[in-house]
Coordinates of C-alpha atoms in Angstrom, one line a residue:
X1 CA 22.7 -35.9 -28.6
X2 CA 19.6 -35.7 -27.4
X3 CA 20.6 -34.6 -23.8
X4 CA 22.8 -31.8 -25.0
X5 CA 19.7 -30.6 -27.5
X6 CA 17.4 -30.4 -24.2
X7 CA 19.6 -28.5 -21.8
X8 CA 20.0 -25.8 -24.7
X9 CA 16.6 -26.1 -25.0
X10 CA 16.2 -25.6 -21.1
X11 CA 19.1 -23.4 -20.7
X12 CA 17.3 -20.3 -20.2
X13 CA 16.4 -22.6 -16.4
X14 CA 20.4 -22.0 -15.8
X15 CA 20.5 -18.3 -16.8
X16 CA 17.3 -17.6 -14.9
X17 CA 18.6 -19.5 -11.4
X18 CA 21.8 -17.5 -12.1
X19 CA 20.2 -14.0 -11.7
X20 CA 18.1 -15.4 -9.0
X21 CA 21.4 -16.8 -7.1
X22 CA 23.3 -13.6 -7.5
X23 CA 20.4 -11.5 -6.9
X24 CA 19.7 -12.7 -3.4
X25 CA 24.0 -12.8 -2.5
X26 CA 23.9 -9.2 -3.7
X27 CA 24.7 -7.1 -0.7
X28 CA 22.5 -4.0 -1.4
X29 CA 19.4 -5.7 -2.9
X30 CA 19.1 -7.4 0.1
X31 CA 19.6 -4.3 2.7
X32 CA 16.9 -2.7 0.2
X33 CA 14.3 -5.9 0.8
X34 CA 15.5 -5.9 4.5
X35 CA 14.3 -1.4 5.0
X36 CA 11.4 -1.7 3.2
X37 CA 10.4 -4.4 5.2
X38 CA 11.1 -2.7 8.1
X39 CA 9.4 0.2 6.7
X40 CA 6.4 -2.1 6.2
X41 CA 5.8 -3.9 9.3
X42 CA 6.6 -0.4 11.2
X43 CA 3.5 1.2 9.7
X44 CA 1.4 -1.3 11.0
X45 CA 2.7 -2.5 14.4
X46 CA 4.0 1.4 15.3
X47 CA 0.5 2.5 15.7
X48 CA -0.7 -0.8 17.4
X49 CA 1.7 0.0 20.1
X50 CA 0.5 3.9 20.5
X51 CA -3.3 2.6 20.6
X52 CA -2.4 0.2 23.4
X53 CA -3.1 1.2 27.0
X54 CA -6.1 3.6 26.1
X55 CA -6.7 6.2 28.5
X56 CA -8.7 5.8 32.0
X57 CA -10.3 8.9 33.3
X58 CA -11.1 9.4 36.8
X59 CA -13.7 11.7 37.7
X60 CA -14.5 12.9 41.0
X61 CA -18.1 12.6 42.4
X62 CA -19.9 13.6 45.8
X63 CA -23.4 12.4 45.5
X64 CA -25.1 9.0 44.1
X65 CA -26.9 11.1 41.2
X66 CA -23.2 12.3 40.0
X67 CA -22.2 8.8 40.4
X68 CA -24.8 7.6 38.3
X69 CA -24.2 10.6 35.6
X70 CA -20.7 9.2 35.4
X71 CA -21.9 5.3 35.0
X72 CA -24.1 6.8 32.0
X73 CA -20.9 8.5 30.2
X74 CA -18.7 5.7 30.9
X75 CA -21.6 3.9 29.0
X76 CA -21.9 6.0 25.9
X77 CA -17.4 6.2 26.1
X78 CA -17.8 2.2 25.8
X79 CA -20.1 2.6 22.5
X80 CA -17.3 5.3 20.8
X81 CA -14.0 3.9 21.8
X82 CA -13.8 0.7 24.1
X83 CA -10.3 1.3 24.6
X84 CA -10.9 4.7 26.3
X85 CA -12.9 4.3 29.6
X86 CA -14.2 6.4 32.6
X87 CA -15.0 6.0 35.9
X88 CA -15.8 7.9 38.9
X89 CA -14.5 8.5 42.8
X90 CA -16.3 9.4 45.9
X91 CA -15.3 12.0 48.1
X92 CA -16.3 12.8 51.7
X93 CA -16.8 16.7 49.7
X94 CA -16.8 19.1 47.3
X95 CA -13.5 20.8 48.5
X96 CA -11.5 17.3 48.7
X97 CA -13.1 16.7 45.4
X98 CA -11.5 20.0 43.9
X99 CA -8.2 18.8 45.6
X100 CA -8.0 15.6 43.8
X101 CA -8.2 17.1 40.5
X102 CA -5.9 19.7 41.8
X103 CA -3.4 17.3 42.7
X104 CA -4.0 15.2 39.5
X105 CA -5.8 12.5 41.3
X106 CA -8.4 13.1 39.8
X107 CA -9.4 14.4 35.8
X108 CA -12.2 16.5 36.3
X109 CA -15.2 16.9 39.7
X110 CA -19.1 16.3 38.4
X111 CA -21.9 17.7 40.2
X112 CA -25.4 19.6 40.2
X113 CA -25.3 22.7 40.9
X114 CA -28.9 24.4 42.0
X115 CA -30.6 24.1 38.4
X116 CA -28.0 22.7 36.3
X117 CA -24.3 20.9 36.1
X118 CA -20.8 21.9 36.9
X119 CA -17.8 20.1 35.4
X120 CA -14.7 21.1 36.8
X121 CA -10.9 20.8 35.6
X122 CA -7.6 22.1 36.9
X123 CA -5.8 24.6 34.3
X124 CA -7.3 22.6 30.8
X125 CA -10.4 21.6 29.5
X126 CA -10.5 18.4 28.5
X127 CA -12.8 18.4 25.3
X128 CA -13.2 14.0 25.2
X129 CA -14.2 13.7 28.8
X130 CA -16.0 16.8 28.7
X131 CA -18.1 15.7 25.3
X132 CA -19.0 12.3 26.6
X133 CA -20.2 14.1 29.8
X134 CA -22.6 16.6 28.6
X135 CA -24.0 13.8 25.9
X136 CA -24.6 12.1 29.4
X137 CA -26.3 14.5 31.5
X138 CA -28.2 16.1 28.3
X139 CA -29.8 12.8 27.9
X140 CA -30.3 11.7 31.3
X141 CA -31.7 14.9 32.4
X142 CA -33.5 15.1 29.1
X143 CA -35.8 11.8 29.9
X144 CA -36.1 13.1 33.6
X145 CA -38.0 16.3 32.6
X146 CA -40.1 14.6 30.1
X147 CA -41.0 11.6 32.3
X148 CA -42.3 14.4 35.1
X149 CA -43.8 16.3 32.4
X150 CA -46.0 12.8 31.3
X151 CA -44.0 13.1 28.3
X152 CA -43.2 10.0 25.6
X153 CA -39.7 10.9 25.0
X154 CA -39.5 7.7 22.7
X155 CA -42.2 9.1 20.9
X156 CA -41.2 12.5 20.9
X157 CA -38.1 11.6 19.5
X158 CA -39.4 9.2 16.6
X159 CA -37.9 10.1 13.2
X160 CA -35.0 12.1 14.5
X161 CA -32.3 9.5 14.2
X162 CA -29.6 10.9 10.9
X163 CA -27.6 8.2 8.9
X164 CA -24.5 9.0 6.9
X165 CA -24.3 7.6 2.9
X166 CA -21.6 8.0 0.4
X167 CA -22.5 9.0 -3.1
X168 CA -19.1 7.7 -3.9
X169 CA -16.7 5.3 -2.2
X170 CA -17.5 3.8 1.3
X171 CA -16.0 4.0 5.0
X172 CA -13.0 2.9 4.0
X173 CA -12.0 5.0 0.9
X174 CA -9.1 6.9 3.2
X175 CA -8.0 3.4 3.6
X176 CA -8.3 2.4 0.1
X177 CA -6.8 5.5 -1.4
X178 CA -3.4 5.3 0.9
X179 CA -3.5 1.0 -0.2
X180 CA -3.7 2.1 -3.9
X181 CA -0.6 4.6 -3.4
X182 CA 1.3 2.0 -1.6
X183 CA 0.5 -0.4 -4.9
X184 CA 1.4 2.4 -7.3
X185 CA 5.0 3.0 -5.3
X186 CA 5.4 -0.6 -5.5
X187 CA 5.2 -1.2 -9.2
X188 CA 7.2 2.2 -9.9
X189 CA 10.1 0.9 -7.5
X190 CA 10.2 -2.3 -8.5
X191 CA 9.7 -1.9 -11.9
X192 CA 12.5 0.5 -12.3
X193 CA 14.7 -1.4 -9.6
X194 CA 14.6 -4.6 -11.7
X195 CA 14.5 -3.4 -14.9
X196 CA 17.7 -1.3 -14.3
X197 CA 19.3 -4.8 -12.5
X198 CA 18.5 -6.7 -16.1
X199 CA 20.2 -4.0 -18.4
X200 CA 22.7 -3.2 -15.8
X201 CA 23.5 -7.2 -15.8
X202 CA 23.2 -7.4 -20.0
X203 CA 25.5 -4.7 -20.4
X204 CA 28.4 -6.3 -17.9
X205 CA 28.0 -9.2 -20.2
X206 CA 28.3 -7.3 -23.0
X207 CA 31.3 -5.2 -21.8
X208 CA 33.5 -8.1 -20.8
X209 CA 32.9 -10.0 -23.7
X210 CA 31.0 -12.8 -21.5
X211 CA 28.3 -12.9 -23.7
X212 CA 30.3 -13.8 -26.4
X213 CA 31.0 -16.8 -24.9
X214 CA 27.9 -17.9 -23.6
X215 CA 26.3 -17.0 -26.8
X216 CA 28.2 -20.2 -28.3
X217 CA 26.7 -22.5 -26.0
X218 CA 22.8 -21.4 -25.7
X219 CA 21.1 -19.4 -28.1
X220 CA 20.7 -15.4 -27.6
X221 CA 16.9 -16.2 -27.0
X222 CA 17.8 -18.6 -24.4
X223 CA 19.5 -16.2 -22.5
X224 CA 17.1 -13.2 -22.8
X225 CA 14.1 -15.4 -21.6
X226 CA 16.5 -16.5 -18.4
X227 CA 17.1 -13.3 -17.7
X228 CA 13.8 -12.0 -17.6
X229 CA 12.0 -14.6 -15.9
X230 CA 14.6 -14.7 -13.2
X231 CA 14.1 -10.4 -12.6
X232 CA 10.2 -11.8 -12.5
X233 CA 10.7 -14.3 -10.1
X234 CA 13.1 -12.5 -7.7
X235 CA 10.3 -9.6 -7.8
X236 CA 7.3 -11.8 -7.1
X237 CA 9.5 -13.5 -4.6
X238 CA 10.1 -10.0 -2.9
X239 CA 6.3 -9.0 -3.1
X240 CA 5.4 -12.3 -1.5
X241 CA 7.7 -11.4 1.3
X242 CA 6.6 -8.2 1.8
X243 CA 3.0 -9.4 2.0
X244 CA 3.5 -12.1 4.1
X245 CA 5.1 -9.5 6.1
X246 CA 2.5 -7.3 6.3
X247 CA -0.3 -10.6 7.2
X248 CA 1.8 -11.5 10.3
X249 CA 2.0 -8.5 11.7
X250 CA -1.9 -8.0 11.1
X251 CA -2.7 -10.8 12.7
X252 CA -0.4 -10.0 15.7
X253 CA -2.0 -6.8 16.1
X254 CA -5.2 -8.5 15.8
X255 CA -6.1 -5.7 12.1
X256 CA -6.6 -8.5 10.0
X257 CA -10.0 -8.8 10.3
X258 CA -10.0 -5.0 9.7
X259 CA -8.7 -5.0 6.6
X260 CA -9.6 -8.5 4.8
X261 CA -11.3 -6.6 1.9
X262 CA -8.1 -5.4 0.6
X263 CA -6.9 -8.9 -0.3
X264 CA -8.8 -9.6 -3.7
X265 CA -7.4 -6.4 -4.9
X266 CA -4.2 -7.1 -3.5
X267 CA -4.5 -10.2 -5.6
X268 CA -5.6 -8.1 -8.9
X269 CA -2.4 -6.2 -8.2
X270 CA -0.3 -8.9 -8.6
X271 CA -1.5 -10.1 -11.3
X272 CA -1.4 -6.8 -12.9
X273 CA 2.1 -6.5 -11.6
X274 CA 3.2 -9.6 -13.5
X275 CA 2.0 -8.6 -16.8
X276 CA 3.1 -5.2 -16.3
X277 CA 6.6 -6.2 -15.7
X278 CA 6.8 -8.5 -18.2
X279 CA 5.8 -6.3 -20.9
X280 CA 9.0 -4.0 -20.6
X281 CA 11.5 -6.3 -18.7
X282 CA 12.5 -7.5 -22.6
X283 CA 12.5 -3.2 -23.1
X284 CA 15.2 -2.9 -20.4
X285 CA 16.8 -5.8 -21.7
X286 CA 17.4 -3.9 -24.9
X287 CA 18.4 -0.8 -23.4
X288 CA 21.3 -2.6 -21.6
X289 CA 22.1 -4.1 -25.7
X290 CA 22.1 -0.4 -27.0
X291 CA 24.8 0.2 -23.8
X292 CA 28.4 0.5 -24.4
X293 CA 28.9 1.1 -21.0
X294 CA 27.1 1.2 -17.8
X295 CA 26.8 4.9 -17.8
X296 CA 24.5 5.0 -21.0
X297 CA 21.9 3.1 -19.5
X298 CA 20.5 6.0 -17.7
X299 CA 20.1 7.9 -20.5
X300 CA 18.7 5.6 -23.0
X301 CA 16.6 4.3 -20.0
X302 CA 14.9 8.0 -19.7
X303 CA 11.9 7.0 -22.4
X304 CA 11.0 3.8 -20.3
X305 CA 11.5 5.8 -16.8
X306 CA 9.1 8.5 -18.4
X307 CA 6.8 6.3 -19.3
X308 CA 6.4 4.9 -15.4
X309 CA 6.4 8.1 -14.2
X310 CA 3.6 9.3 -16.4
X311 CA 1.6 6.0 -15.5
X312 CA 2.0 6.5 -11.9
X313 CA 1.3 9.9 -11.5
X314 CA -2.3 9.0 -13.8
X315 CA -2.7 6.0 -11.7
X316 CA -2.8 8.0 -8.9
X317 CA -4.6 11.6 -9.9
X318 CA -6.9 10.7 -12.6
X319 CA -10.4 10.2 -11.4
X320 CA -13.7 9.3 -13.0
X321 CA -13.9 8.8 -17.2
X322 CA -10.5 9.3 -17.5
X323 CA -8.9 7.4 -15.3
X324 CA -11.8 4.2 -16.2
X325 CA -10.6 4.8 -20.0
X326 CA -6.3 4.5 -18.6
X327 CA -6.9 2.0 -16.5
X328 CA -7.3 -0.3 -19.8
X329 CA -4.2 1.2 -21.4
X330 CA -1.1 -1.6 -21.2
X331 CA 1.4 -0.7 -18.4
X332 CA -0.2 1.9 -17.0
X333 CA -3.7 -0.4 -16.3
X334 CA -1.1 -2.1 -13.6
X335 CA -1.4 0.9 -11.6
X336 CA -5.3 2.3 -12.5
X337 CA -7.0 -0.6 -12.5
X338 CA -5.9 -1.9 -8.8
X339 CA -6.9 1.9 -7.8
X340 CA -10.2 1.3 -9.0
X341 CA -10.8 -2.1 -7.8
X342 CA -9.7 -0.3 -4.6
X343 CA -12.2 2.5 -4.7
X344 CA -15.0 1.8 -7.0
X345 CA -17.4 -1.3 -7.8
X346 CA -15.4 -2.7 -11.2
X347 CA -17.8 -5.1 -13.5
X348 CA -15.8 -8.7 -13.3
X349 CA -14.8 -8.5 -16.7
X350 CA -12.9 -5.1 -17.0
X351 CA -9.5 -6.4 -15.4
X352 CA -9.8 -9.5 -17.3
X353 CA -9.6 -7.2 -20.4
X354 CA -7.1 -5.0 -18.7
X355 CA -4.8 -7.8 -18.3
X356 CA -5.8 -9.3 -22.1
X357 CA -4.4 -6.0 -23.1
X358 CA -1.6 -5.3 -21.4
X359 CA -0.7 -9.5 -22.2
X360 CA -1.1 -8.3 -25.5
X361 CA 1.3 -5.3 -25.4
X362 CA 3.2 -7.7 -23.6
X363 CA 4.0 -9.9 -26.8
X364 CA 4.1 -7.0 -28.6
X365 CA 7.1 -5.6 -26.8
X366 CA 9.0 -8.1 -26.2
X367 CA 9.1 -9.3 -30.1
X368 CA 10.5 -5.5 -30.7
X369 CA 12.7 -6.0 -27.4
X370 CA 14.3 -9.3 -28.4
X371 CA 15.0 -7.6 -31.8
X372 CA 17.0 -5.0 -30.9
X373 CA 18.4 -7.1 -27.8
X374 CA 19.5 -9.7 -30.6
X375 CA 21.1 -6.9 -33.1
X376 CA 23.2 -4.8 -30.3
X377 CA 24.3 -7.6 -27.8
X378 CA 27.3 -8.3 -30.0
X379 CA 27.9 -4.8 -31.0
X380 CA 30.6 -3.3 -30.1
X381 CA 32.0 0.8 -30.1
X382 CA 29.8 3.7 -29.1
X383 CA 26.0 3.5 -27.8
X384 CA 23.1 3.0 -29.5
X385 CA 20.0 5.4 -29.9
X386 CA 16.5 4.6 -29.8
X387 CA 16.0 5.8 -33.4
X388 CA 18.8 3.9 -35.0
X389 CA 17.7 0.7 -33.0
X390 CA 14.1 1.1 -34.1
X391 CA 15.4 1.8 -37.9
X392 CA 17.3 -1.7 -37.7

């Protein structure tokens, strides 16, 4: 007796490894894991690829003092972009010179002319080479006129030096911004993917008079709780492997260290993503109740796809008071608060309240959810609207 009063006690463990089972054997939820994947890893390997092999320029010298000038920008090149690097070739003259670069053997020919510099190219300028050039000879030949002139060019240049600060953000708020976007598309997707799989899956049940029978061997709240936590898991399980993913291929490329600041909001997201899922997956559960068929789950799923829409769209274009104030309302929080824990300094205690809240809505819901799931899963005939659930 007591055995058969603990698996109906536990039985919501079957349902849940049921929609977890046929989840992952389901042909198009896993080609939809398998593209995004690809989609992930693609944005950050693709570019790894196109960085690799940085350019080499060559430039054509016939006298030591060019040679040095070159040494100087290849120097200053090193400082900007180590992957981009110049160096220099000697020629017997300045006429073989201009034939290299004619021919292409060459990028561009350096050298004085009788009171100043010539850099020459074939058809194009090219603005890099020709930048880190004229920083060179500007400041070599700067400290050469003030060393004959018994000039301190240290001291003459004291105080001149210009730093950048943000009033807002940092040096990585381009970063941050396209990171909070990718979170925002991430609980929208997901969110609507699964919740549309759980009233897709309740209103099967419903149709062919499965639930019917199941309902005499575990109770309805047994099976609503399996159901829900098994959505939870299998999208918790995706996210894992997307960002596992997404870590490899970091590491591969050798961005890890680049982008290590992301993780504890990555973290925040999840938890975020959790709460926020869970306090409308019992929603969706209902709207699949209210279904007589498949069909009508798009329609009375409009309130709950509005609602996402309007969070992600505030998630991602609100800014300042506004979007600090949203980013404590339930559901929509998931989205707002990750933003700003991506692009502002957040006081430790304001997603600790966001998620408080939206744990609260949470319970909330799901006691309204569970209500109407309990008084329309055995109903048969026509649909159900919002207003007559909600009355019952």
């Amino acid at each position: 007796m007591n055995t058969a009063h603990s698996t109906v006690k536990n039985a919501w463990q079957i349902v849940a490894t049921r929609e977890v089972m046929t989840k992952v054997k389901d042909k198009s939820f896993v080609m939809g894991t398998v593209f995004s994947l690809v989609i992930i890893l693609a944005a950050i390997i693709v570019p790894f690829f196109f960085n690799q092999g940085g350019s080499t320029y060559i430039v054509a010298t016939t006298d030591d003092r060019s040679v040095s000038m070159v040494g100087s920008a290849a120097s200053l090149q090193a400082d900007i972009d180590d992957e981009t690097s110049i160096e220099h070739q000697n020629f017997g003259s300045a006429d073989e010179a201009r034939s290299a670069v004619t021919e292409g053997d060459a990028d561009a020919y350096l050298h004085p002319t009788d009171d100043s510099w010539e850099l020459v190219f074939d058809s194009t300028v090219n603005q890099e080479l020709a930048t880190v050039l004229t920083q060179a000879v500007t400041s070599t030949v700067t400290a050469e006129n003030a060393a004959a002139q018994g000039v301190d060019l240290s001291a003459l240049s004291a105080g001149t030096s210009l730093e950048t600060t943000l009033l807002t953000g940092d040096d990585n708020s381009l970063i941050a911004l396209f990171v909070g976007l990718g979170f925002a598309m991430i609980f929208y997707m997901t969110t609507i993917m699964f919740g549309i799989a759980i009233a897709n899956s309740v209103v099967e049940e419903k149709q062919n008079r499965i639930v019917e029978i199941i309902a005499t061997a575990i109770p309805l709240n047994q099976l609503l709780i399996g159901k829900i936590v098994g959505n939870i898991l299998l999208a918790i399980g995706q996210i894992a492997v997307y960002a596992a993913a997404a870590l490899i291929a970091m590491n591969i490329t050798g961005t890890a260290n680049d982008f290590g600041w992301i993780l504890p909001s990555a973290g925040w997201f999840v938890a975020f993503y959790i709460v926020g899922f869970a306090a409308i997956a019992t929603v969706w559960a209902a709207v699949g109740a209210m279904s007589a068929r498949a069909e009508d789950v798009a329609n009375l799923s409009n309130p709950i796809t509005f609602i996402l829409v309007a969070a992600l769209f505030a998630g991602i274009y609100t800014k300042g008071t506004v979007l600090h104030i949203i980013s404590f309302v339930p559901v929509v929080s998931s989205i707002a608060m990750p933003m700003r824990l991506l692009t502002e300094n957040v006081e430790f205690w304001e997603p600790l309240v966001a998620i408080a809240l939206t744990l609260l809505a949470a319970w909330l819901l799901t006691r309204v959810g569970a209500h109407i799931y309990r008084n329309n899963i055995m109903r048969g005939g026509s649909s159900v609207s919002w207003k007559q659930a909600l009355k019952r």
